[in-house]
Short mmCIF file of C-alpha atoms and ligand atoms in Angstrom, two decimals:
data_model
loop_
_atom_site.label_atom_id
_atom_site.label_comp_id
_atom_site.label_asym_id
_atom_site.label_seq_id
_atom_site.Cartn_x
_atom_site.Cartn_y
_atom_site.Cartn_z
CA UNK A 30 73.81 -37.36 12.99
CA UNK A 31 73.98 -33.47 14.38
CA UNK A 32 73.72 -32.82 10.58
CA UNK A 33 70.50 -34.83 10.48
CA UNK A 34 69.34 -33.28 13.61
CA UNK A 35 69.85 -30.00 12.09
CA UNK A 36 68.07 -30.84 9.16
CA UNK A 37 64.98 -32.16 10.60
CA UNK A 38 64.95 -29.30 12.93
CA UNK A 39 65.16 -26.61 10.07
CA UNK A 40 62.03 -28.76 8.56
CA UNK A 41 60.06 -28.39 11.40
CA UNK A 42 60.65 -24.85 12.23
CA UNK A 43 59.66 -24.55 8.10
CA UNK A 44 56.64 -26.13 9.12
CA UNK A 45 55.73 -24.70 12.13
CA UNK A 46 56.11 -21.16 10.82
CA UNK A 47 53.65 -22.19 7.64
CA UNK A 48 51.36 -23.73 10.19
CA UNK A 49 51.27 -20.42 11.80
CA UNK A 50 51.03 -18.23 8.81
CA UNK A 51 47.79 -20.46 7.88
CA UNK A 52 46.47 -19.89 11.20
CA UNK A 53 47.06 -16.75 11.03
CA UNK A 54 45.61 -16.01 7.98
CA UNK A 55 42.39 -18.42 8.54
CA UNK A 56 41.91 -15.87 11.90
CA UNK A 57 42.14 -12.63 9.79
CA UNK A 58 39.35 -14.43 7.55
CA UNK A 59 37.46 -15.12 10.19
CA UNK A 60 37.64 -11.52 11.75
CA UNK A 61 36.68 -10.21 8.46
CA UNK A 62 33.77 -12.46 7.66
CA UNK A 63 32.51 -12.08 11.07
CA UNK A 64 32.78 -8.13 10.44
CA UNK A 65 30.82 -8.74 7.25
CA UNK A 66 27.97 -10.59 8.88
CA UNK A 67 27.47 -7.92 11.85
CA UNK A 68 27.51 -5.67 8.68
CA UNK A 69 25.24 -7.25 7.07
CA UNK A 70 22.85 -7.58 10.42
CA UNK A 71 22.92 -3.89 11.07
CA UNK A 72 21.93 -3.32 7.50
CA UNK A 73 19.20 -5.81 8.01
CA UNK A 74 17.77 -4.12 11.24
CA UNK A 75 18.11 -0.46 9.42
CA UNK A 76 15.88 -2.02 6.60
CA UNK A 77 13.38 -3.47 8.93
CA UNK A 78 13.13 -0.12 10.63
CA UNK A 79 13.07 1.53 7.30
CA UNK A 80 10.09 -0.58 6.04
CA UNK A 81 8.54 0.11 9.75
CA UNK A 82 8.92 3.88 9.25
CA UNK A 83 7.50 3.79 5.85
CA UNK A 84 4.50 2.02 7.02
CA UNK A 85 4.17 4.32 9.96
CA UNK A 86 4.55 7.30 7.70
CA UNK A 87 2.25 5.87 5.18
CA UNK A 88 -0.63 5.42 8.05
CA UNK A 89 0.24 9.01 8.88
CA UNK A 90 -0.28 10.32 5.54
CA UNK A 91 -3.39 8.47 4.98
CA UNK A 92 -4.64 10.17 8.33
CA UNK A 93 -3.44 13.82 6.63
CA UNK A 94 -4.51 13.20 3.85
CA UNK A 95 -8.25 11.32 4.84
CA UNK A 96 -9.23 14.55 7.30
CA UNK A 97 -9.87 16.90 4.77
CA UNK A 98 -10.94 14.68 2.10
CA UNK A 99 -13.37 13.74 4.43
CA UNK A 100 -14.59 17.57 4.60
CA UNK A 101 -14.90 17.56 1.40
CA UNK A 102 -16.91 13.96 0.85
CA UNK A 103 -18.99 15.38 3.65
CA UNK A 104 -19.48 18.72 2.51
CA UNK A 105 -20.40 17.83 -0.79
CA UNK A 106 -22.92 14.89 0.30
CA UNK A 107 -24.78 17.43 2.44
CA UNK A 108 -24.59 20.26 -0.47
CA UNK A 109 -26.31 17.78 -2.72
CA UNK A 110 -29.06 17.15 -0.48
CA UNK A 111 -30.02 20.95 -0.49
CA UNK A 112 -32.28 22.15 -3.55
CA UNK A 113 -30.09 23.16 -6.34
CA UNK A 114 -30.23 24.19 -9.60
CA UNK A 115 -29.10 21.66 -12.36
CA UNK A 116 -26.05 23.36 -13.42
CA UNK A 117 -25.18 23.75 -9.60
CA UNK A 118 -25.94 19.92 -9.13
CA UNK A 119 -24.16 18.95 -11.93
CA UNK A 120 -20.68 20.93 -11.19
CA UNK A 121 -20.86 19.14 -7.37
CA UNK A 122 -21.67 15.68 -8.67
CA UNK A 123 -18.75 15.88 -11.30
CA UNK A 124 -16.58 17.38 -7.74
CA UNK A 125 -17.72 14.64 -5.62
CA UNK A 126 -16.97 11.72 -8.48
CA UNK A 127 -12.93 13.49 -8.99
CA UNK A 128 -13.00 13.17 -4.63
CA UNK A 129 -14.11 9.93 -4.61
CA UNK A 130 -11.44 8.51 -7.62
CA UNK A 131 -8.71 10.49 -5.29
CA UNK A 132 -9.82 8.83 -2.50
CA UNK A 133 -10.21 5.20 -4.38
CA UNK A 134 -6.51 6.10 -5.54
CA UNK A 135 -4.96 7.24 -1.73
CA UNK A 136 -6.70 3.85 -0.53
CA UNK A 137 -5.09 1.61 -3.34
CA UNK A 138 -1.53 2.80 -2.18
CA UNK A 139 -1.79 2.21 1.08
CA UNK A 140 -3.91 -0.86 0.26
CA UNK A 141 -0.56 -1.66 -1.50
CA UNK A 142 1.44 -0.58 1.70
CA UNK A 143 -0.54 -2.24 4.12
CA UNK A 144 0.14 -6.00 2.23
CA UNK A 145 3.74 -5.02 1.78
CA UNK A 146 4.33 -4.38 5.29
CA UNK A 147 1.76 -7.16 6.16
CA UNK A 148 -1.04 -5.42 7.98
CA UNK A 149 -3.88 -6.29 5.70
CA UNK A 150 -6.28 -8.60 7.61
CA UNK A 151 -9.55 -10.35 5.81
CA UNK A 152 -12.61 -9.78 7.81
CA UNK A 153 -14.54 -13.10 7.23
CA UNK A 154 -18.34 -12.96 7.80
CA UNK A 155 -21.51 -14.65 6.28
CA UNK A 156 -22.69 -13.54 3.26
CA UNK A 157 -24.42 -14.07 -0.10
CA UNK A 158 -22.13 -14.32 -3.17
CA UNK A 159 -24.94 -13.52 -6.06
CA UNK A 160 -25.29 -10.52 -3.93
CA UNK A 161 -21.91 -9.57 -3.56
CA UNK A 162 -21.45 -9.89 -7.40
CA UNK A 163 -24.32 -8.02 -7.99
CA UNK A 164 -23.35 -5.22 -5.98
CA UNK A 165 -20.01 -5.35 -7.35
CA UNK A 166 -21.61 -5.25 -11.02
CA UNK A 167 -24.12 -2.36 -10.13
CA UNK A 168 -21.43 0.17 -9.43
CA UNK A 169 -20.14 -0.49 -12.79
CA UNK A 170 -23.24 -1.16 -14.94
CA UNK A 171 -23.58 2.36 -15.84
CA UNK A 172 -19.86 2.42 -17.15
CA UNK A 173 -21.21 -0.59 -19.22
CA UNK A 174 -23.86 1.11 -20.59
CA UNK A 175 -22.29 3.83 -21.26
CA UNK A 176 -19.38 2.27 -23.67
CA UNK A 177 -23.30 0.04 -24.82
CA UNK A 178 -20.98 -2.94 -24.08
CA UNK A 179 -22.95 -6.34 -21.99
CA UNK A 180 -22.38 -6.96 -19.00
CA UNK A 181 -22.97 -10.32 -18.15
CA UNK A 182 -23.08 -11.99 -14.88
CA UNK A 183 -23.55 -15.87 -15.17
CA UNK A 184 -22.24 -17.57 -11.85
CA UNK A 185 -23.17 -21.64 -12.14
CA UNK A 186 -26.10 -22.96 -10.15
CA UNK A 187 -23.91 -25.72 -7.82
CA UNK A 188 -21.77 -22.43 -6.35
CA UNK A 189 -23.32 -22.45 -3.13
CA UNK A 190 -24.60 -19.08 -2.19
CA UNK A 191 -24.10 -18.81 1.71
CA UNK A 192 -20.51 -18.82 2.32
CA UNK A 193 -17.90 -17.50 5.51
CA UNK A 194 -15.13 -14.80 4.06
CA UNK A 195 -14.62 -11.56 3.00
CA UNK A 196 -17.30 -9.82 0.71
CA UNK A 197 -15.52 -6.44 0.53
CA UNK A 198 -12.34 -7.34 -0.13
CA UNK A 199 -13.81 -9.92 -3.10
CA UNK A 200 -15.43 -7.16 -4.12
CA UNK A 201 -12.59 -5.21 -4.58
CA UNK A 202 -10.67 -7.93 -6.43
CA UNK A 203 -14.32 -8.54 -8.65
CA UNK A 204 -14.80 -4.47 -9.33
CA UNK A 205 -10.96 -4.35 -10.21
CA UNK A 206 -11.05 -6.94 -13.08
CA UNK A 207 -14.33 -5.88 -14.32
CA UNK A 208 -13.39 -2.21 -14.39
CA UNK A 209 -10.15 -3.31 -16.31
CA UNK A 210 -12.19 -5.36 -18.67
CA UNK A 211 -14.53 -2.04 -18.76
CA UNK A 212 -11.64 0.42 -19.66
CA UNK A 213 -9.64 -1.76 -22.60
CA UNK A 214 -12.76 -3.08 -24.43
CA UNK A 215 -14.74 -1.13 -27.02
CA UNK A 216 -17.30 -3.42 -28.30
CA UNK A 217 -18.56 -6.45 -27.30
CA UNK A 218 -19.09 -7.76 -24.10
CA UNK A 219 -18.15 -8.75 -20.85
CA UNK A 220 -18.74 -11.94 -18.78
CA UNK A 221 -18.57 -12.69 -15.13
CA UNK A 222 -18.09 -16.65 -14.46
CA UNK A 223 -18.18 -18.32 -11.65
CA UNK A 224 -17.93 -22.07 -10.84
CA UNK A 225 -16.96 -24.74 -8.03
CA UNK A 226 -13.34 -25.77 -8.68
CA UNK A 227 -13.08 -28.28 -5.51
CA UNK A 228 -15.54 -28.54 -2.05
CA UNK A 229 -15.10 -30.57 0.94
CA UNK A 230 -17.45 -30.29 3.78
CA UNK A 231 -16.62 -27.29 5.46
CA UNK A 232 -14.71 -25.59 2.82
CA UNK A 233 -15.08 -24.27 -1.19
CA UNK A 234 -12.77 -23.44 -3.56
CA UNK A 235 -14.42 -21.00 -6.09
CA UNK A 236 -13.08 -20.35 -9.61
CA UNK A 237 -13.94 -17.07 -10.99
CA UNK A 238 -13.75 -15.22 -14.66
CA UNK A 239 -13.94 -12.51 -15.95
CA UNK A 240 -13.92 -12.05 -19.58
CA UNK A 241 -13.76 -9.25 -22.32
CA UNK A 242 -13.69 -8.77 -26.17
CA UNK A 243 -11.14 -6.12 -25.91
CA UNK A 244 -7.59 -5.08 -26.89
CA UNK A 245 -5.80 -8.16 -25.19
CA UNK A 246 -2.52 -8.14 -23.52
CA UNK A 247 0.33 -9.92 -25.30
CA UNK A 248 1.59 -12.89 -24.12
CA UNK A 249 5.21 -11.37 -22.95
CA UNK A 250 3.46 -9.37 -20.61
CA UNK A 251 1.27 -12.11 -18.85
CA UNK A 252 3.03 -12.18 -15.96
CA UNK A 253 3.79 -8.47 -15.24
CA UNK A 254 1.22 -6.51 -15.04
CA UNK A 255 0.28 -8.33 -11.64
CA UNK A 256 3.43 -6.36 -10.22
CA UNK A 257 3.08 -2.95 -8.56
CA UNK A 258 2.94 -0.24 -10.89
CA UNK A 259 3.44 -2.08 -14.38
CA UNK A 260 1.02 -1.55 -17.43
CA UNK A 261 1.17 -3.78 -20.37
CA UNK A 262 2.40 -0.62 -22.50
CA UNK A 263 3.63 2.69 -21.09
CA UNK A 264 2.14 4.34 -23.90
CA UNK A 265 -1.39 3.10 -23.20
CA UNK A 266 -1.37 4.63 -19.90
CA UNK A 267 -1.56 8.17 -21.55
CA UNK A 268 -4.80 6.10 -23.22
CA UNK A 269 -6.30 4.73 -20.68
CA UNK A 270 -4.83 6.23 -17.09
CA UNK A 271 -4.54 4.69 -14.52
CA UNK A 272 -1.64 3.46 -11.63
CA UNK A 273 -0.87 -0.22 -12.28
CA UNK A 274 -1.71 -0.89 -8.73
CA UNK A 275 -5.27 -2.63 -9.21
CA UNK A 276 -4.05 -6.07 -10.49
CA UNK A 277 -1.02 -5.91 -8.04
CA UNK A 278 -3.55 -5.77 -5.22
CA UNK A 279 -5.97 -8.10 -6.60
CA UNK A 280 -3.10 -11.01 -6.92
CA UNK A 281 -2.38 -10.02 -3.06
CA UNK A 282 -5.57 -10.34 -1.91
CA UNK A 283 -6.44 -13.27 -3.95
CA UNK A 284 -3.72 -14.77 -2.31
CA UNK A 285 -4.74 -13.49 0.84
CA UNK A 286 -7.87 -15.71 -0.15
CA UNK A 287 -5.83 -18.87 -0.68
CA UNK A 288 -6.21 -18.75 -3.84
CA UNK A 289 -4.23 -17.81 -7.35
CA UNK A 290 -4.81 -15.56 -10.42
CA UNK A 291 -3.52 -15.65 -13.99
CA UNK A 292 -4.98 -14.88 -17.60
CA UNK A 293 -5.63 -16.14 -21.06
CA UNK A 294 -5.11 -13.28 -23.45
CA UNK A 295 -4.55 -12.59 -27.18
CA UNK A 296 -3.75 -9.64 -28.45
CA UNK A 297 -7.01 -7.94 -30.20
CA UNK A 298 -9.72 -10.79 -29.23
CA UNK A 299 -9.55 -10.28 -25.56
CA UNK A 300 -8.46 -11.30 -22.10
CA UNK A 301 -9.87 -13.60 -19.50
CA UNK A 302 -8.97 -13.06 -15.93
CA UNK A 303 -9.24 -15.82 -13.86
CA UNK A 304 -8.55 -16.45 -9.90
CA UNK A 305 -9.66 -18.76 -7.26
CA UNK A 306 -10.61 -18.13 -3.70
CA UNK A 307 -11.51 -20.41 -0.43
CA UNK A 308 -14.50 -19.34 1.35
CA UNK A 309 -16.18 -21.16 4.13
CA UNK A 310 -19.87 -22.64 3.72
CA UNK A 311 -22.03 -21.00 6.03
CA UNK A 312 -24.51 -23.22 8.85
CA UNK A 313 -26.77 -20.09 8.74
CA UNK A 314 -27.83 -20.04 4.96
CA UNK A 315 -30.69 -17.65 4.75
CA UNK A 316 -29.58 -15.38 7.17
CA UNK A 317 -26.36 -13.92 5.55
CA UNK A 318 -26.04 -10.08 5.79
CA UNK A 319 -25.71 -8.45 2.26
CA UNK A 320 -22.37 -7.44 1.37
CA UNK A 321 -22.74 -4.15 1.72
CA UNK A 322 -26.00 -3.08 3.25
CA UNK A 323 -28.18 -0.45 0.94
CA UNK A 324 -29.89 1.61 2.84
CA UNK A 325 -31.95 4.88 3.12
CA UNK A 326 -30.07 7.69 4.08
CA UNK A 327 -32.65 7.95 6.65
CA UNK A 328 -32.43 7.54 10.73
CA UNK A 329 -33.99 4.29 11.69
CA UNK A 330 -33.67 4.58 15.27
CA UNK A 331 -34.95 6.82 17.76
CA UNK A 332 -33.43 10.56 18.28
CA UNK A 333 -30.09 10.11 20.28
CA UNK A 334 -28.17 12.90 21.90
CA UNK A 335 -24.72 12.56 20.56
CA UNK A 336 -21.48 13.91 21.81
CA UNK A 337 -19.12 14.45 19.09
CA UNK A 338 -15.55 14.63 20.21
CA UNK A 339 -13.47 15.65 17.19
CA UNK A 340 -10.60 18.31 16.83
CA UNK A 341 -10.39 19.40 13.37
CA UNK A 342 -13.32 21.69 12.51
CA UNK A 343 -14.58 20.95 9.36
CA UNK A 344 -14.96 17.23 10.35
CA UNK A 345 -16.81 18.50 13.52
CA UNK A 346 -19.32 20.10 11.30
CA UNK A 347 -19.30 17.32 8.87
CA UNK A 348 -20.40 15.15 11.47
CA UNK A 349 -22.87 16.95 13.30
CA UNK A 350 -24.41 18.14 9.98
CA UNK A 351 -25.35 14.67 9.63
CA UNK A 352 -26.09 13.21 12.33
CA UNK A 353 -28.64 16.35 12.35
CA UNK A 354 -30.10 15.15 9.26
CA UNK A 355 -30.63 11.75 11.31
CA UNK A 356 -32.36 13.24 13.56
CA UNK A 357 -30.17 13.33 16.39
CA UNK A 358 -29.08 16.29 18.99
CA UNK A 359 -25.67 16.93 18.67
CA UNK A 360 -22.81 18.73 20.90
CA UNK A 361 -19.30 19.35 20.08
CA UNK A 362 -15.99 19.13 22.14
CA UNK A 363 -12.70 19.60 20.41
CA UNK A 364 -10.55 17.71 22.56
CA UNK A 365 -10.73 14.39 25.49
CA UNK A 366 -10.72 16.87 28.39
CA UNK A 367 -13.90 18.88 26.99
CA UNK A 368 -15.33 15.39 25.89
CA UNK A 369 -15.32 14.24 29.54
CA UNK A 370 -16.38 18.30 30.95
CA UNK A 371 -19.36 18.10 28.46
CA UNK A 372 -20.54 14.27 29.90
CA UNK A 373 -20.09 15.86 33.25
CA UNK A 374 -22.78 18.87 32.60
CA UNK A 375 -25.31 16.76 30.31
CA UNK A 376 -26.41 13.40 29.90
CA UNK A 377 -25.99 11.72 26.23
CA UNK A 378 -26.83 8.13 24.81
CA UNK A 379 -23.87 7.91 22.82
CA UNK A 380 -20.19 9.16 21.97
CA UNK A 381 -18.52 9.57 18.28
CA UNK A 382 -15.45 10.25 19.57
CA UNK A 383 -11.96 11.17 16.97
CA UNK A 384 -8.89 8.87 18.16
CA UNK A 385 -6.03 11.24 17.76
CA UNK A 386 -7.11 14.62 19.28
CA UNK A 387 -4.58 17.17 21.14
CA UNK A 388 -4.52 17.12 24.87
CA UNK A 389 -5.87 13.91 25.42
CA UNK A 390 -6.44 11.32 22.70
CA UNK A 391 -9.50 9.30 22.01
CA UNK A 392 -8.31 6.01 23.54
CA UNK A 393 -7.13 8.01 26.89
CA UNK A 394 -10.56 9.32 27.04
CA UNK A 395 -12.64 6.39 26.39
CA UNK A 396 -10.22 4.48 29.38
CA UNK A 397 -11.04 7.40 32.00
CA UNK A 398 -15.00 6.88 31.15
CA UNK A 399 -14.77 3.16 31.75
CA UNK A 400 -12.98 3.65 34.48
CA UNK A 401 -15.37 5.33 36.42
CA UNK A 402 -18.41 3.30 34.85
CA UNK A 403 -16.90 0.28 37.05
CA UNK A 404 -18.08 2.80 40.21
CA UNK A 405 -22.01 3.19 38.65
CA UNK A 406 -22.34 -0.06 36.25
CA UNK A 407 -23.53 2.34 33.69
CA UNK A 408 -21.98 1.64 29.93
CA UNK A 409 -21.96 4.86 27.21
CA UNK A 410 -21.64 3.18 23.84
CA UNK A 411 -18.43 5.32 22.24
CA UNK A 412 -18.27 4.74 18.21
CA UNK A 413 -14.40 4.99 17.69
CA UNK A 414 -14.01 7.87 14.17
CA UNK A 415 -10.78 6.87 12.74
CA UNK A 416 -8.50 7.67 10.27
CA UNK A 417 -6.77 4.44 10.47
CA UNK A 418 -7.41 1.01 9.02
CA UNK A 419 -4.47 -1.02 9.97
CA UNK A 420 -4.41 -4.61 11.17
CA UNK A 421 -5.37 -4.86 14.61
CA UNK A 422 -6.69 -1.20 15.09
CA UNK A 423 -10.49 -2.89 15.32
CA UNK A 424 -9.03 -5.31 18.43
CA UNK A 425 -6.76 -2.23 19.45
CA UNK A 426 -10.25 0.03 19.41
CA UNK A 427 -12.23 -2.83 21.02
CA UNK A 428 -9.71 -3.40 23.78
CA UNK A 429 -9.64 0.13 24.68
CA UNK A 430 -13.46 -0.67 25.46
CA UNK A 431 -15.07 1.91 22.45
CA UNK A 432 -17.75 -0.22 21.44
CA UNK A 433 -17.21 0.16 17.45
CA UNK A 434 -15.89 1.95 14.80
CA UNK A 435 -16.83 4.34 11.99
CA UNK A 436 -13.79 5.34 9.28
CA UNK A 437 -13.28 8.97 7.45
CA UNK A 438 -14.26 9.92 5.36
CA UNK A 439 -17.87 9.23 7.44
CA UNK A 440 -20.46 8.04 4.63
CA UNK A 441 -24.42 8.80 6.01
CA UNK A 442 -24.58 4.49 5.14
CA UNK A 443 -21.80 3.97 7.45
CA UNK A 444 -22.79 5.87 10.38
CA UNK A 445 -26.29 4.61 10.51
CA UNK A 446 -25.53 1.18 10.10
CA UNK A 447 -22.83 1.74 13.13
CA UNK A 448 -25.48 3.35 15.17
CA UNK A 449 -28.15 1.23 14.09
CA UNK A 450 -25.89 -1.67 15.47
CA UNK A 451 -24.96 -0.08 18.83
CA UNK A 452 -28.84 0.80 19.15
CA UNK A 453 -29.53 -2.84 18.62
CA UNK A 454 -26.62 -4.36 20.97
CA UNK A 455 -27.84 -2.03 23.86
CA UNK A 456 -29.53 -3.27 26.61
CA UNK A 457 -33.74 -3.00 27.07
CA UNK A 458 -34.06 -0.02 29.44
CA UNK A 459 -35.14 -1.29 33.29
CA UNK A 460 -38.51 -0.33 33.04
P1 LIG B 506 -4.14 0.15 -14.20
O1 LIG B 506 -5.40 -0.35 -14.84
O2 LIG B 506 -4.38 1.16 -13.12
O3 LIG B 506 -3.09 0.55 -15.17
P2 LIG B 506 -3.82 -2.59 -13.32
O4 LIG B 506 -2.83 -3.20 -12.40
O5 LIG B 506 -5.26 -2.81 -13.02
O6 LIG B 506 -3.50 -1.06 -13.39
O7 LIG B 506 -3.52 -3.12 -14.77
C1 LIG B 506 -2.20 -3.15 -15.26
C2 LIG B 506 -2.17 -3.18 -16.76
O8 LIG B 506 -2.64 -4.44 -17.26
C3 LIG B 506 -3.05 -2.16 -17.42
O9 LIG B 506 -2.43 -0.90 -17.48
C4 LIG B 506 -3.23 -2.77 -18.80
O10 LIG B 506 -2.10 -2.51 -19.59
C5 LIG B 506 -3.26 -4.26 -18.51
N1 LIG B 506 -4.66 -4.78 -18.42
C6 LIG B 506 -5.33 -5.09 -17.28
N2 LIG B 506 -6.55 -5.59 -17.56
C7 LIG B 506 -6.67 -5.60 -18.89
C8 LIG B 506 -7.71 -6.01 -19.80
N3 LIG B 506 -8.88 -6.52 -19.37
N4 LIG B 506 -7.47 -5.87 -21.14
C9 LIG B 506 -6.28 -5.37 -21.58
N5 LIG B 506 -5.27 -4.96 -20.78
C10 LIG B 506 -5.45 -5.07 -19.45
#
């Protein structure tokens, strides 16, 4: 019996101490994977702050990098509208054209940033496709001619016309694929499709193409090239230049459009780029604005007396040079505090006013003015300049009470369609 006893007890105590071993073991398991997920959470919160930093420097940057480049834009607009001799005009066009690719190449990559850390917004508003395409086609119809290749534009008669969404950024996406098409075909011709691919009451789905008769892409690299940075053949970029950013941002924003691209390609009969995009119809057909206004580089409105509050020099003269040629009166303060000191000493109709400046910001500034408006009821309309074109700046502006925005590099178009706006919006005079 006591032999028995001792038996089952020595069992037991066997089990028990492999009962406790597992435990044991099972807890160390648990301490390490527990160790491995805070591990794995801290390296998840120093990505995210590494993908916030990036985008922050990235919007920095493009601020560094956008102030002088918008002296020299600005400087080199004005120059050309002085008389000039042809050689003269001819070295400062051929100046102006390698700013303006720099600049089209700085706004790609943070185009590029701004989706990746998604901060690109559409800006939906009515407009007129035909005229978006053609505008889109103008800009490159000279490239066309050039290379004597045609450039066709044959959008079917049921796409409806007068439709709610983004005309720039479809403009970008159309300019993209047609200056691809452009740049890899030598003969030939290229074709610009568009027709309905499905429409409900309120909404249409538009299928677009664009087509060449140049070097194709083969099939194996289809699905590539719509990634950042790739090109169907490394050794065709010393050919034909370029980033391999265009077709990476056109998939985003197509996408961004609700829709989808892809392509039909062979290899030395040409490619034909195809995406869709939802728009909404617009209940004001016949009043759409064009995509991208034309306009004189003339003042429409009446002389203004403008303050310009803006701390880097050049782009103080840049500025005042044209609103000059507009025909407005101009004064300059380099900084908030002056901004406010000048308003104090002289009446003015409206403020351009820089949104980073030392001492006290743009945004600080415009706040103070407001502020003491509430006292008289009076209102200065205050044109935000920025640097910055990051989702939700324009409700960040707004909300600071500026009354719109104007982004450098300042075009003459841009500022007098801002003004012109402003001029519009502002209230009849009591008479
Ligand atoms: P980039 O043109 O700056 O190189 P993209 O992203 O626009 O960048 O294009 C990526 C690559 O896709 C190009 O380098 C080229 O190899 C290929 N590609 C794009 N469009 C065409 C086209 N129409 N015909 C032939 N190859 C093309």
């Amino acid at each position: 019996m006591v032999v028995l006893l001792v038996a089952v007890w020595r069992l037991w105590r066997r089990r028990l101490a492999l009962l406790l071993e597992r435990q044991h073991r099972l807890e160390q398991e648990r301490n390490r994977a527990e160790e491995q997920t805070r591990a794995m959470e801290r390296l998840l919160v120093e990505a995210r702050q590494a993908t916030r930093l990036k985008t922050e420097f990235l919007a920095n940057m493009s601020h560094e990098i956008r102030t002088p480049m918008n002296g020299i834009l600005g400087m080199m607009s004005l120059a050309l509208t002085t008389e000039l001799t042809g050689e003269q005009r001819d070295y400062l066009e051929t100046s102006k054209r390698s700013a303006e690719a720099l600049l089209a190449l700085l706004n790609d990559i943070l185009d590029i940033s701004k989706i990746e850390a998604d901060r690109l917004e559409l800006d939906p508003v009515d407009f007129s496709l035909r005229r978006c395409l053609d505008e889109a086609l103008q800009v490159l119809s000279l490239r066309a001619r050039q290379k004597r290749l045609d450039l066709l534009c044959q959008p079917q008669p049921e796409a409806p016309d007068a439709l709610v969404g983004d005309p720039v950024r479809l403009r970008q996406v159309v300019v993209n694929l047609v200056g691809n098409a452009l740049k890899f075909t030598d003969g030939g011709q290229i074709a610009v499709g568009v027709n309905v691919e499905s429409q409900n009451g309120r909404q249409v789905t538009l299928h677009f193409s664009v087509a060449d008769t140049g070097i194709g892409i083969p099939a194996e690299k289809h699905k590539v090239i719509f990634e950042a940075f790739r090109q169907a053949d490394g050794s065709m970029t010393r050919k034909y230049g370029g980033t391999g950013l265009g077709l990476a941002i056109c998939s985003k924003l197509v996408g961004l459009m609700g829709g989808r691209i892809w392509l039909e390609s062979q290899v030395g009969q040409g490619s034909v780029f195809h995406f869709t995009a939802s728009f909404g119809l617009s209940k004001r057909p016949g009043e759409v604005t064009p995509a991208h206004p034309a306009r004189e580089a003339e003042a429409q409105t009446r002389p203004l007396r403008i303050l310009v509050a803006e701390d880097n020099a050049v782009n103080q003269k840049v500025a005042v040079r044209m609103l000059e040629r507009l025909g407005h009166q101009v004064a300059v303060a380099g900084n908030g505090l002056e901004a406010l000191a000048a308003l104090d000493r002289q009446p003015f109709d409206l403020i351009l006013m820089d949104v980073q400046m030392p001492e006290m910001d743009g945004v600080e500034t415009t706040a103070v003015i407001r502020r003491q408006e509430r006292a008289t009821g009076a209102h200065m309309p205050i044109l935000a300049l920025t640097a910055h074109a990051m989702k939700g700046d324009r409700e960040k502006f707004l909300q600071a009470g500026m009354d719109g925005y104007v982004s450098k590099p300042i075009s003459l178009e841009e500022l007098i369609v801002a003004i012109e706006a402003l001029e519009a919006s502002r209230p009849p005079a009591p008479a």
